[in-house]
PDB file of C-alpha atoms in Angstrom:
ATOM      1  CA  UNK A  53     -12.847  -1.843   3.438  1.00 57.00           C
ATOM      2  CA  UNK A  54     -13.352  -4.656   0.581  1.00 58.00           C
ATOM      3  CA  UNK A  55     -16.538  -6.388   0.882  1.00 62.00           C
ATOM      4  CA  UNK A  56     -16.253 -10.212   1.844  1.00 61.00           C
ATOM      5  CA  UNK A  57     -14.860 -12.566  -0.555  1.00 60.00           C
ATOM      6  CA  UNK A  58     -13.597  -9.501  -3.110  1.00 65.00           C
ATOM      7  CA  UNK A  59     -10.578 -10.399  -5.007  1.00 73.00           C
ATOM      8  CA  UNK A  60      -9.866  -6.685  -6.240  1.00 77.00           C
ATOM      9  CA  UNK A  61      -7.915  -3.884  -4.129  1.00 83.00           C
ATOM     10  CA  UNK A  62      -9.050  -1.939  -1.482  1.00 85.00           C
ATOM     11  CA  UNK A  63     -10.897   1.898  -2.882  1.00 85.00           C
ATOM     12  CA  UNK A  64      -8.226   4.018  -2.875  1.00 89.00           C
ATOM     13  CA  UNK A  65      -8.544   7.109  -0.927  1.00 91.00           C
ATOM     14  CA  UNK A  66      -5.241   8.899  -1.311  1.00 91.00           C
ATOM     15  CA  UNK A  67      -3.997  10.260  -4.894  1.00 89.00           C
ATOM     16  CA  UNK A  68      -0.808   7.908  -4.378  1.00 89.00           C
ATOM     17  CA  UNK A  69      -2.621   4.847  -3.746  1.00 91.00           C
ATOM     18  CA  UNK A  70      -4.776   5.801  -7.202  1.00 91.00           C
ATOM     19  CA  UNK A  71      -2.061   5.879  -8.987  1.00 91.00           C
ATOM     20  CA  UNK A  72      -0.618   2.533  -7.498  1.00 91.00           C
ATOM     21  CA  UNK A  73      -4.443   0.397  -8.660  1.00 91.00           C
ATOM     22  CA  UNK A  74      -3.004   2.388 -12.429  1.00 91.00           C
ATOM     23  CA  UNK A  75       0.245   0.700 -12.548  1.00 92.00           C
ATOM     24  CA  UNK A  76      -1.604  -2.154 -11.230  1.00 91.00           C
ATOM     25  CA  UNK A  77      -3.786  -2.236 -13.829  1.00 91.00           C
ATOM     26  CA  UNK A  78      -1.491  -1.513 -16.802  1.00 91.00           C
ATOM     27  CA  UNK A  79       1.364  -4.062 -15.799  1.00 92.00           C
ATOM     28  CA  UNK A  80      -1.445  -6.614 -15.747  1.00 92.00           C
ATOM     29  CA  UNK A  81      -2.576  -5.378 -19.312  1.00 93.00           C
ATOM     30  CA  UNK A  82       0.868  -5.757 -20.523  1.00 92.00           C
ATOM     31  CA  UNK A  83       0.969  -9.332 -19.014  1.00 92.00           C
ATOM     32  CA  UNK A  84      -1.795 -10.919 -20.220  1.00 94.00           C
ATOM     33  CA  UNK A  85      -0.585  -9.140 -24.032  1.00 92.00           C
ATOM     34  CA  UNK A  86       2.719 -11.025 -23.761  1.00 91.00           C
ATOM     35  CA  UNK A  87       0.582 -14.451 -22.413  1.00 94.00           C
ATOM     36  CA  UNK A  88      -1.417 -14.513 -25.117  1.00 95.00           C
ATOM     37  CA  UNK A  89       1.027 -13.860 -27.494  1.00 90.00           C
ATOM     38  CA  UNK A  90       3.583 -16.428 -26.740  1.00 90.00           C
ATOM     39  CA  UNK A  91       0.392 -19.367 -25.886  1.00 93.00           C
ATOM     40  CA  UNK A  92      -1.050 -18.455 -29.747  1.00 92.00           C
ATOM     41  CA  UNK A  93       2.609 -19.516 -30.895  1.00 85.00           C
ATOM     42  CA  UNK A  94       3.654 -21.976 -28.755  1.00 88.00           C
ATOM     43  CA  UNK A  95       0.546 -23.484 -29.484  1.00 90.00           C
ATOM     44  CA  UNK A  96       0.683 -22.943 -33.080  1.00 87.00           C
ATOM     45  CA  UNK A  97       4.189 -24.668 -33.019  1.00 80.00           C
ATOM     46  CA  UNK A  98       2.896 -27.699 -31.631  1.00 85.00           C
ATOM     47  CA  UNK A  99       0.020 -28.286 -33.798  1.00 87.00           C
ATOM     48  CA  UNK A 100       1.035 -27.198 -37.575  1.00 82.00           C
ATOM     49  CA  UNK A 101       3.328 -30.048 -39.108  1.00 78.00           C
ATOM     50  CA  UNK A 102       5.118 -27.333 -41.554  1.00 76.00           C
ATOM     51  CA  UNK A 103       9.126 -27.615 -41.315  1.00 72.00           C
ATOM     52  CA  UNK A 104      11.852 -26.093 -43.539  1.00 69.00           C
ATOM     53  CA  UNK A 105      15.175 -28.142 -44.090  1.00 68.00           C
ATOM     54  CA  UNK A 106      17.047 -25.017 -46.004  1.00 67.00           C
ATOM     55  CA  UNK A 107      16.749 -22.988 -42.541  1.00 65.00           C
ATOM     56  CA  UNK A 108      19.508 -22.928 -40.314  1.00 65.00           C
ATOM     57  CA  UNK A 109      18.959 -19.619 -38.380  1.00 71.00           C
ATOM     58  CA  UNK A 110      16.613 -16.853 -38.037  1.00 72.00           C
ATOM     59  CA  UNK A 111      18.444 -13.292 -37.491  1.00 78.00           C
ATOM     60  CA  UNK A 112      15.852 -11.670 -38.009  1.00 79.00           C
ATOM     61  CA  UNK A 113      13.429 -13.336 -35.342  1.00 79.00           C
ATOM     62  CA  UNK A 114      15.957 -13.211 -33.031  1.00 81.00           C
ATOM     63  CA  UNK A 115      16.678  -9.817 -33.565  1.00 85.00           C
ATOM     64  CA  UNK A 116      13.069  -9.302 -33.037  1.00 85.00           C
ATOM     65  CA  UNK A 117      12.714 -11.523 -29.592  1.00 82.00           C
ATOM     66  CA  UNK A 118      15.618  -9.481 -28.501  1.00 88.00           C
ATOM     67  CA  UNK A 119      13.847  -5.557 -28.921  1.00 91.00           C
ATOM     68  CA  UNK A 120      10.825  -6.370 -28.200  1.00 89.00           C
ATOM     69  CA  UNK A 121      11.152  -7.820 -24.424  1.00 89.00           C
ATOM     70  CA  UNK A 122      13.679  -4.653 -23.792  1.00 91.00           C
ATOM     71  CA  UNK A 123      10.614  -2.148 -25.042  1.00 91.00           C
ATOM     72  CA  UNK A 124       7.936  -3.963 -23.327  1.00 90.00           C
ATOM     73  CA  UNK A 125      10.441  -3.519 -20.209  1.00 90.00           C
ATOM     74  CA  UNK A 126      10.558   0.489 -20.787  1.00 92.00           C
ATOM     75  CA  UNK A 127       6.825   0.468 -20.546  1.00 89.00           C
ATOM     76  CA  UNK A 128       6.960  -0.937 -17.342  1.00 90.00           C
ATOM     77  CA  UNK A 129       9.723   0.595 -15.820  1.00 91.00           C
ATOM     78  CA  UNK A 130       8.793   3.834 -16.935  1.00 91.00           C
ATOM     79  CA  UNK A 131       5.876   4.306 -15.018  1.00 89.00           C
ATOM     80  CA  UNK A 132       7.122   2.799 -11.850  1.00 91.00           C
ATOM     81  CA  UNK A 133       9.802   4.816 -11.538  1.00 89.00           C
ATOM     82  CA  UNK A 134       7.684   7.987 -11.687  1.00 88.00           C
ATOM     83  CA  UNK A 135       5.545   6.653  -9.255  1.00 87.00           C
ATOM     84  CA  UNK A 136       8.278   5.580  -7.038  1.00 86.00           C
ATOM     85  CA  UNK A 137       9.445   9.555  -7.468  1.00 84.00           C
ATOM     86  CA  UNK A 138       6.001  10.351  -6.279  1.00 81.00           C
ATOM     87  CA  UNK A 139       6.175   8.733  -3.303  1.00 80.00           C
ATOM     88  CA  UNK A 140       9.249   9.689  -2.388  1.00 76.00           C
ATOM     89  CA  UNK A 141       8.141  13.323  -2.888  1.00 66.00           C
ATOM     90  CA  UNK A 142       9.503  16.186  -0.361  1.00 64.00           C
ATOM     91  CA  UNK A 143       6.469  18.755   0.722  1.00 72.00           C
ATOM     92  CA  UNK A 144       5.290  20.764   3.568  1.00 81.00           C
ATOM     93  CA  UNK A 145       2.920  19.060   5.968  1.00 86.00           C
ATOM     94  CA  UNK A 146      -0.168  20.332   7.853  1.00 87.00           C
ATOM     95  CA  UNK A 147       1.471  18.152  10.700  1.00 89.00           C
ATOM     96  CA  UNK A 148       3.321  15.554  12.018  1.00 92.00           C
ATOM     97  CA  UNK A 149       2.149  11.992  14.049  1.00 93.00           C
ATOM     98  CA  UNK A 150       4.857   9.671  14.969  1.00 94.00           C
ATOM     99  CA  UNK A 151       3.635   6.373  15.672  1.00 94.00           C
ATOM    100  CA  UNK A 152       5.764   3.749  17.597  1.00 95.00           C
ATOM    101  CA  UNK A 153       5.315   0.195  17.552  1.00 95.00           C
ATOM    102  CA  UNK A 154       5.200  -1.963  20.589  1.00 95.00           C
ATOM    103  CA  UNK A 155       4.308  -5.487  21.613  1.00 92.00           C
ATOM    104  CA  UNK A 156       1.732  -5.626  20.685  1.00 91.00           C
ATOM    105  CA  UNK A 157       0.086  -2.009  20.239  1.00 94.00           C
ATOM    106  CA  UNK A 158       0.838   1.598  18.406  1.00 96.00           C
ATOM    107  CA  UNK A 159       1.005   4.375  20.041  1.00 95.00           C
ATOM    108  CA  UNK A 160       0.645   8.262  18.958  1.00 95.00           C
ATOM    109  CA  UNK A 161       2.548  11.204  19.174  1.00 94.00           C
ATOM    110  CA  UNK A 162       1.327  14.405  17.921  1.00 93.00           C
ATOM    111  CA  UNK A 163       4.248  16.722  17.519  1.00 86.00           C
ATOM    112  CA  UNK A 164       2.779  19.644  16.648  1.00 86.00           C
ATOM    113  CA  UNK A 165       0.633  19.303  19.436  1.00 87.00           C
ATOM    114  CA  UNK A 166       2.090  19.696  23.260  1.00 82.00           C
ATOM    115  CA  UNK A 167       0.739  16.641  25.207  1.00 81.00           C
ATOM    116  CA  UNK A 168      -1.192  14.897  22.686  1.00 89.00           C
ATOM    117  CA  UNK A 169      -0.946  11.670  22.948  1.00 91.00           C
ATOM    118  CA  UNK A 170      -1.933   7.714  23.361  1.00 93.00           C
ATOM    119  CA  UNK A 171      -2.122   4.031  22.971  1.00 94.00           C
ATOM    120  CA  UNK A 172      -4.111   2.477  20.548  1.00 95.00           C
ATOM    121  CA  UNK A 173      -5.293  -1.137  21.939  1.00 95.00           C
ATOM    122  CA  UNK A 174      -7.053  -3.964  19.801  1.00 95.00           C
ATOM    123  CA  UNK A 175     -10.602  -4.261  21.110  1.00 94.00           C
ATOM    124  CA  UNK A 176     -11.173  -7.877  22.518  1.00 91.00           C
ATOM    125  CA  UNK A 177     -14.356 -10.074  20.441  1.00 89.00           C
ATOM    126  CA  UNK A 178     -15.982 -10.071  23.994  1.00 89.00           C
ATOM    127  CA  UNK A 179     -16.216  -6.354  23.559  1.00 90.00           C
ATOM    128  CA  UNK A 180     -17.150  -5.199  20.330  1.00 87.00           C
ATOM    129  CA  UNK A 181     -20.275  -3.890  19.446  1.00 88.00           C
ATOM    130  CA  UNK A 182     -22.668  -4.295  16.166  1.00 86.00           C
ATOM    131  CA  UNK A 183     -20.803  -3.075  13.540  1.00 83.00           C
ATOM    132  CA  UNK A 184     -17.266  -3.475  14.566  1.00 85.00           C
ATOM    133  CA  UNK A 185     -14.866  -5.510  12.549  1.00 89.00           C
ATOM    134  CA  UNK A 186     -13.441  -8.186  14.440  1.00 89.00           C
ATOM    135  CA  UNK A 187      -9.427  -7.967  15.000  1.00 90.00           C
ATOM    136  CA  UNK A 188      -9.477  -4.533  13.636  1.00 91.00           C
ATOM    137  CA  UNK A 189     -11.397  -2.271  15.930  1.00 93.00           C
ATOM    138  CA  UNK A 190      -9.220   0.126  18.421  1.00 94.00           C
ATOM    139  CA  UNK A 191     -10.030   1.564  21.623  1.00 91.00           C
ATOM    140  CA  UNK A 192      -8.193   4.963  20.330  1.00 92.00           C
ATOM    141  CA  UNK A 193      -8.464   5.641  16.441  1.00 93.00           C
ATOM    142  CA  UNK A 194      -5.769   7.799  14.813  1.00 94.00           C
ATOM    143  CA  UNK A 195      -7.870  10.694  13.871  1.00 94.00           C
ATOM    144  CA  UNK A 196      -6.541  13.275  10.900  1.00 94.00           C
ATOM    145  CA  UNK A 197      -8.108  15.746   8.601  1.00 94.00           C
ATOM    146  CA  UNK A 198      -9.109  15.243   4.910  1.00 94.00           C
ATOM    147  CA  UNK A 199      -7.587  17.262   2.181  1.00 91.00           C
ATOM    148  CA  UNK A 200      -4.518  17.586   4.830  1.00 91.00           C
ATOM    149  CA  UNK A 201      -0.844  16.460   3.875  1.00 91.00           C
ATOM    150  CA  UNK A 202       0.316  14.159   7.047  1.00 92.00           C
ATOM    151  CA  UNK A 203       3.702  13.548   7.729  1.00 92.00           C
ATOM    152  CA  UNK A 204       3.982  10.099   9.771  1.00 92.00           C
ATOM    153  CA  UNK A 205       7.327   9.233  11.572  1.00 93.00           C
ATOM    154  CA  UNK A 206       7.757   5.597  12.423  1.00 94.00           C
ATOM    155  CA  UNK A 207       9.883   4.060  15.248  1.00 95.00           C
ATOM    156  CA  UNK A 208       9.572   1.328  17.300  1.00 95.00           C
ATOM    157  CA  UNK A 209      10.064   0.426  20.995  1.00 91.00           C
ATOM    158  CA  UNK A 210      11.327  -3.090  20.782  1.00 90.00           C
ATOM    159  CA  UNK A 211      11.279  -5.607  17.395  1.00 93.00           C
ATOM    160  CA  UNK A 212      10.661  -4.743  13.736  1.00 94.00           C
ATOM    161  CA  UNK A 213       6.772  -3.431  13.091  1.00 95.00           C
ATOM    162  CA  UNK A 214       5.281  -2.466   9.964  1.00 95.00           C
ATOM    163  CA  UNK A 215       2.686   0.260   9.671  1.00 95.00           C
ATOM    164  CA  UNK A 216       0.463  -0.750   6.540  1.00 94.00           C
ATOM    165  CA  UNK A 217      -3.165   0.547   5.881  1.00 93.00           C
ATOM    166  CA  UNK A 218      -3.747  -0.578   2.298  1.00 91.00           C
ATOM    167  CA  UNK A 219      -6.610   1.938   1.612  1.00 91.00           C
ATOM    168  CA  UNK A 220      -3.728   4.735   1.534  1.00 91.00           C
ATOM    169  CA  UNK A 221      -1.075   2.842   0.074  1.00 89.00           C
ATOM    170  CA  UNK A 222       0.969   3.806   2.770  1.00 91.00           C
ATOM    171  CA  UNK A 223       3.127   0.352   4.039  1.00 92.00           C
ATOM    172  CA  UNK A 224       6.178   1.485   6.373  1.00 92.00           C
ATOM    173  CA  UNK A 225       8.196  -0.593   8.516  1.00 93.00           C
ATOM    174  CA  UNK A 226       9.107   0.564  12.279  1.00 94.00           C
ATOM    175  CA  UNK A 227      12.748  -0.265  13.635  1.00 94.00           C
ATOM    176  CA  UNK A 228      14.060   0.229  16.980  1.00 94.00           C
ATOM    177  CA  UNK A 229      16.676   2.650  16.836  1.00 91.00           C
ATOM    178  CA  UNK A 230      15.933   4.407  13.697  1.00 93.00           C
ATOM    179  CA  UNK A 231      13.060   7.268  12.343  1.00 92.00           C
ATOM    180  CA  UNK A 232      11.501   6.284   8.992  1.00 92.00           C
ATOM    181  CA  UNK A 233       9.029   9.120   7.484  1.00 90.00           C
ATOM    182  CA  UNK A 234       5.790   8.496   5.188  1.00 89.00           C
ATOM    183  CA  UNK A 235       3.386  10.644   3.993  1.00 89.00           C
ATOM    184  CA  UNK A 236      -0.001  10.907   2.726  1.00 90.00           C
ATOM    185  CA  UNK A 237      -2.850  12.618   2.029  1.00 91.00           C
ATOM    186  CA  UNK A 238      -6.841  11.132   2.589  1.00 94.00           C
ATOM    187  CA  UNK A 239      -8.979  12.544   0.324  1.00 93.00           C
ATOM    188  CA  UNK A 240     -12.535  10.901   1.355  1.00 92.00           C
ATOM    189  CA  UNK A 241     -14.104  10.775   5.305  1.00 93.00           C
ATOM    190  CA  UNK A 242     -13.884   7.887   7.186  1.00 92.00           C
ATOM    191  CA  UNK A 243     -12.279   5.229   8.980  1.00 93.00           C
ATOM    192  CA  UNK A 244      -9.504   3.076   7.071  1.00 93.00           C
ATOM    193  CA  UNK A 245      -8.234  -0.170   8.696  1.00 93.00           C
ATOM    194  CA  UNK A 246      -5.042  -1.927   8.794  1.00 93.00           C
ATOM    195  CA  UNK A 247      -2.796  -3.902  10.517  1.00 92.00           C
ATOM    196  CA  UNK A 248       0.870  -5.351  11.450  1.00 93.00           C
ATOM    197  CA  UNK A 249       2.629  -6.296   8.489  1.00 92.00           C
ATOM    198  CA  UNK A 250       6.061  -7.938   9.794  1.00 91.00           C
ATOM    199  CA  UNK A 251       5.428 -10.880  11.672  1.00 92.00           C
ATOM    200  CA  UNK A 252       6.775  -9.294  15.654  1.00 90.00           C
ATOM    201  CA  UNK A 253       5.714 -12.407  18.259  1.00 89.00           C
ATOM    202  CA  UNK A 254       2.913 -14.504  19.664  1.00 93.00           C
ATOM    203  CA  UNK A 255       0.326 -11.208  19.080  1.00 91.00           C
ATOM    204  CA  UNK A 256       1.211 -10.057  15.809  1.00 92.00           C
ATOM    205  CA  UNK A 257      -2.440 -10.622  14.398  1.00 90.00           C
ATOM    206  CA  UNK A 258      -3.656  -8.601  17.449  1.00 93.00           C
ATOM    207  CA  UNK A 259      -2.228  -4.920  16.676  1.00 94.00           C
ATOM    208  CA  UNK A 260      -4.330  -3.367  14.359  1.00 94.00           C
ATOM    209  CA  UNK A 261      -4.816   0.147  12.962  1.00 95.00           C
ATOM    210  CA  UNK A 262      -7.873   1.963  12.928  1.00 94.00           C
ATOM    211  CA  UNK A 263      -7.535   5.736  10.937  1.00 94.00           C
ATOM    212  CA  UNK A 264     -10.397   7.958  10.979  1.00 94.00           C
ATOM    213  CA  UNK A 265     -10.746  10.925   8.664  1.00 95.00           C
ATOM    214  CA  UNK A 266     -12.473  13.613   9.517  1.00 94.00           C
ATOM    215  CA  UNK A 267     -12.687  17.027   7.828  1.00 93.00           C
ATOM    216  CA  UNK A 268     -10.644  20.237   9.682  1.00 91.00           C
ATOM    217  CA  UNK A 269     -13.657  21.754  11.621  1.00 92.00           C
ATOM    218  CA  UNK A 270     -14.510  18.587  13.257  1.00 92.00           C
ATOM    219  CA  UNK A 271     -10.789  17.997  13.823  1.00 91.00           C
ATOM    220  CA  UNK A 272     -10.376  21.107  15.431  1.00 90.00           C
ATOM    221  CA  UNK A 273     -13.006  20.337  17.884  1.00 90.00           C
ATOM    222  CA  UNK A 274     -11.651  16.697  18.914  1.00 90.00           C
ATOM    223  CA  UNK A 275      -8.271  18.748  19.834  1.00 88.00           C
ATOM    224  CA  UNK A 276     -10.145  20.776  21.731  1.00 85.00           C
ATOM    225  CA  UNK A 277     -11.993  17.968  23.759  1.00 78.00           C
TER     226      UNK A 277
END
């Protein structure tokens, strides 16, 4: 979780969500390059009182205005398509959760476990307890081990939902009548937050998701319990 008032993006805990803050960083790079540029002569335009009656065109600068914006547009596009290849990316899971959406709560499936499953309610303000984050905390936390690819299925019961948590880069939408599939792996211990992200009815601000990460032994022994 960000610290109050922090402008920046959650810490990343999964390699795919790394690599997102990277293209992050270098389209932003690349933008404030081409900002500068064209303010220096836009601004140099303005205030120098040089003209030239003898020219009538400029091939050459237009030539110029022409390559450059298409190989400032392979530098972008070039990394986000790899990254969109990434994501996208076929493997074998340690297991499976499907989560379906509901108004206005998720609930949890694990396949690869007979029986295993819940509801995972918002905790009402009138029942939290020091250290709980308000409109975030869960009665039942999606637990999953580190250093373990997870396969999540998405569905939902009634309306659109979307499953975000931003700390994984993981943002999937859940729609009645059809199974979308995310992965993801968490590379660090502890509990990740997120919430709704397509608007569903009067409660949409009041289904949150609370993911804890724990590693294998101590996941092993909350199956067992």
């Amino acid at each position: 979780m960000p610290y109050w008032g922090q402008l920046l993006l959650q810490d990343p805990v999964t390699p795919v969500m790394v690599q997102l803050i990277q293209l992050h960083d270098h389209v932003l790079m690349i933008l404030a390059l081409v900002v500068t540029i064209i303010t220096y002569t836009m601004t140099s335009l303005i205030i120098n009182k040089y003209t030239n009656r003898f020219i009538y065109e400029a091939q050459e600068i237009e030539t110029i205005w022409t390559i450059l914006p298409a190989i400032i547009l392979i530098f972008l596009a070039l990394p986000s398509i790899r990254l969109l290849y990434i994501m996208d990316e076929s493997f074998n899971p340690y297991m499976t959760i499907k989560s379906i959406g509901h108004q206005w709560y998720w609930s949890y499936e694990y396949s690869d476990f007979e029986g295993l499953e819940f509801d995972s309610y918002m905790v009402p303000t009138d029942q939290l307890t020091s250290g709980d984050y308000r409109l975030l905390e869960v009665d039942n936390r999606l637990v999953i081990p580190v250093n373990m690819p997870i396969r999540l299925m998405l569905t939902s019961s009634d309306v659109i939902h979307s499953w975000a948590v931003p700390s994984l880069g993981v943002k999937m939408d859940a729609i009645p009548g059809r199974l979308n599939q995310t992965s993801f792996t968490v590379l660090l211990p502890g509990v990740y937050y997120g919430q709704c992200s397509e608007i569903c009815g009067v409660n949409h601000s009041f289904m949150p998701i609370a993911m804890e990460a724990i590693n294998l032994k101590d996941f092993i022994s909350w199956l067992k319990s």
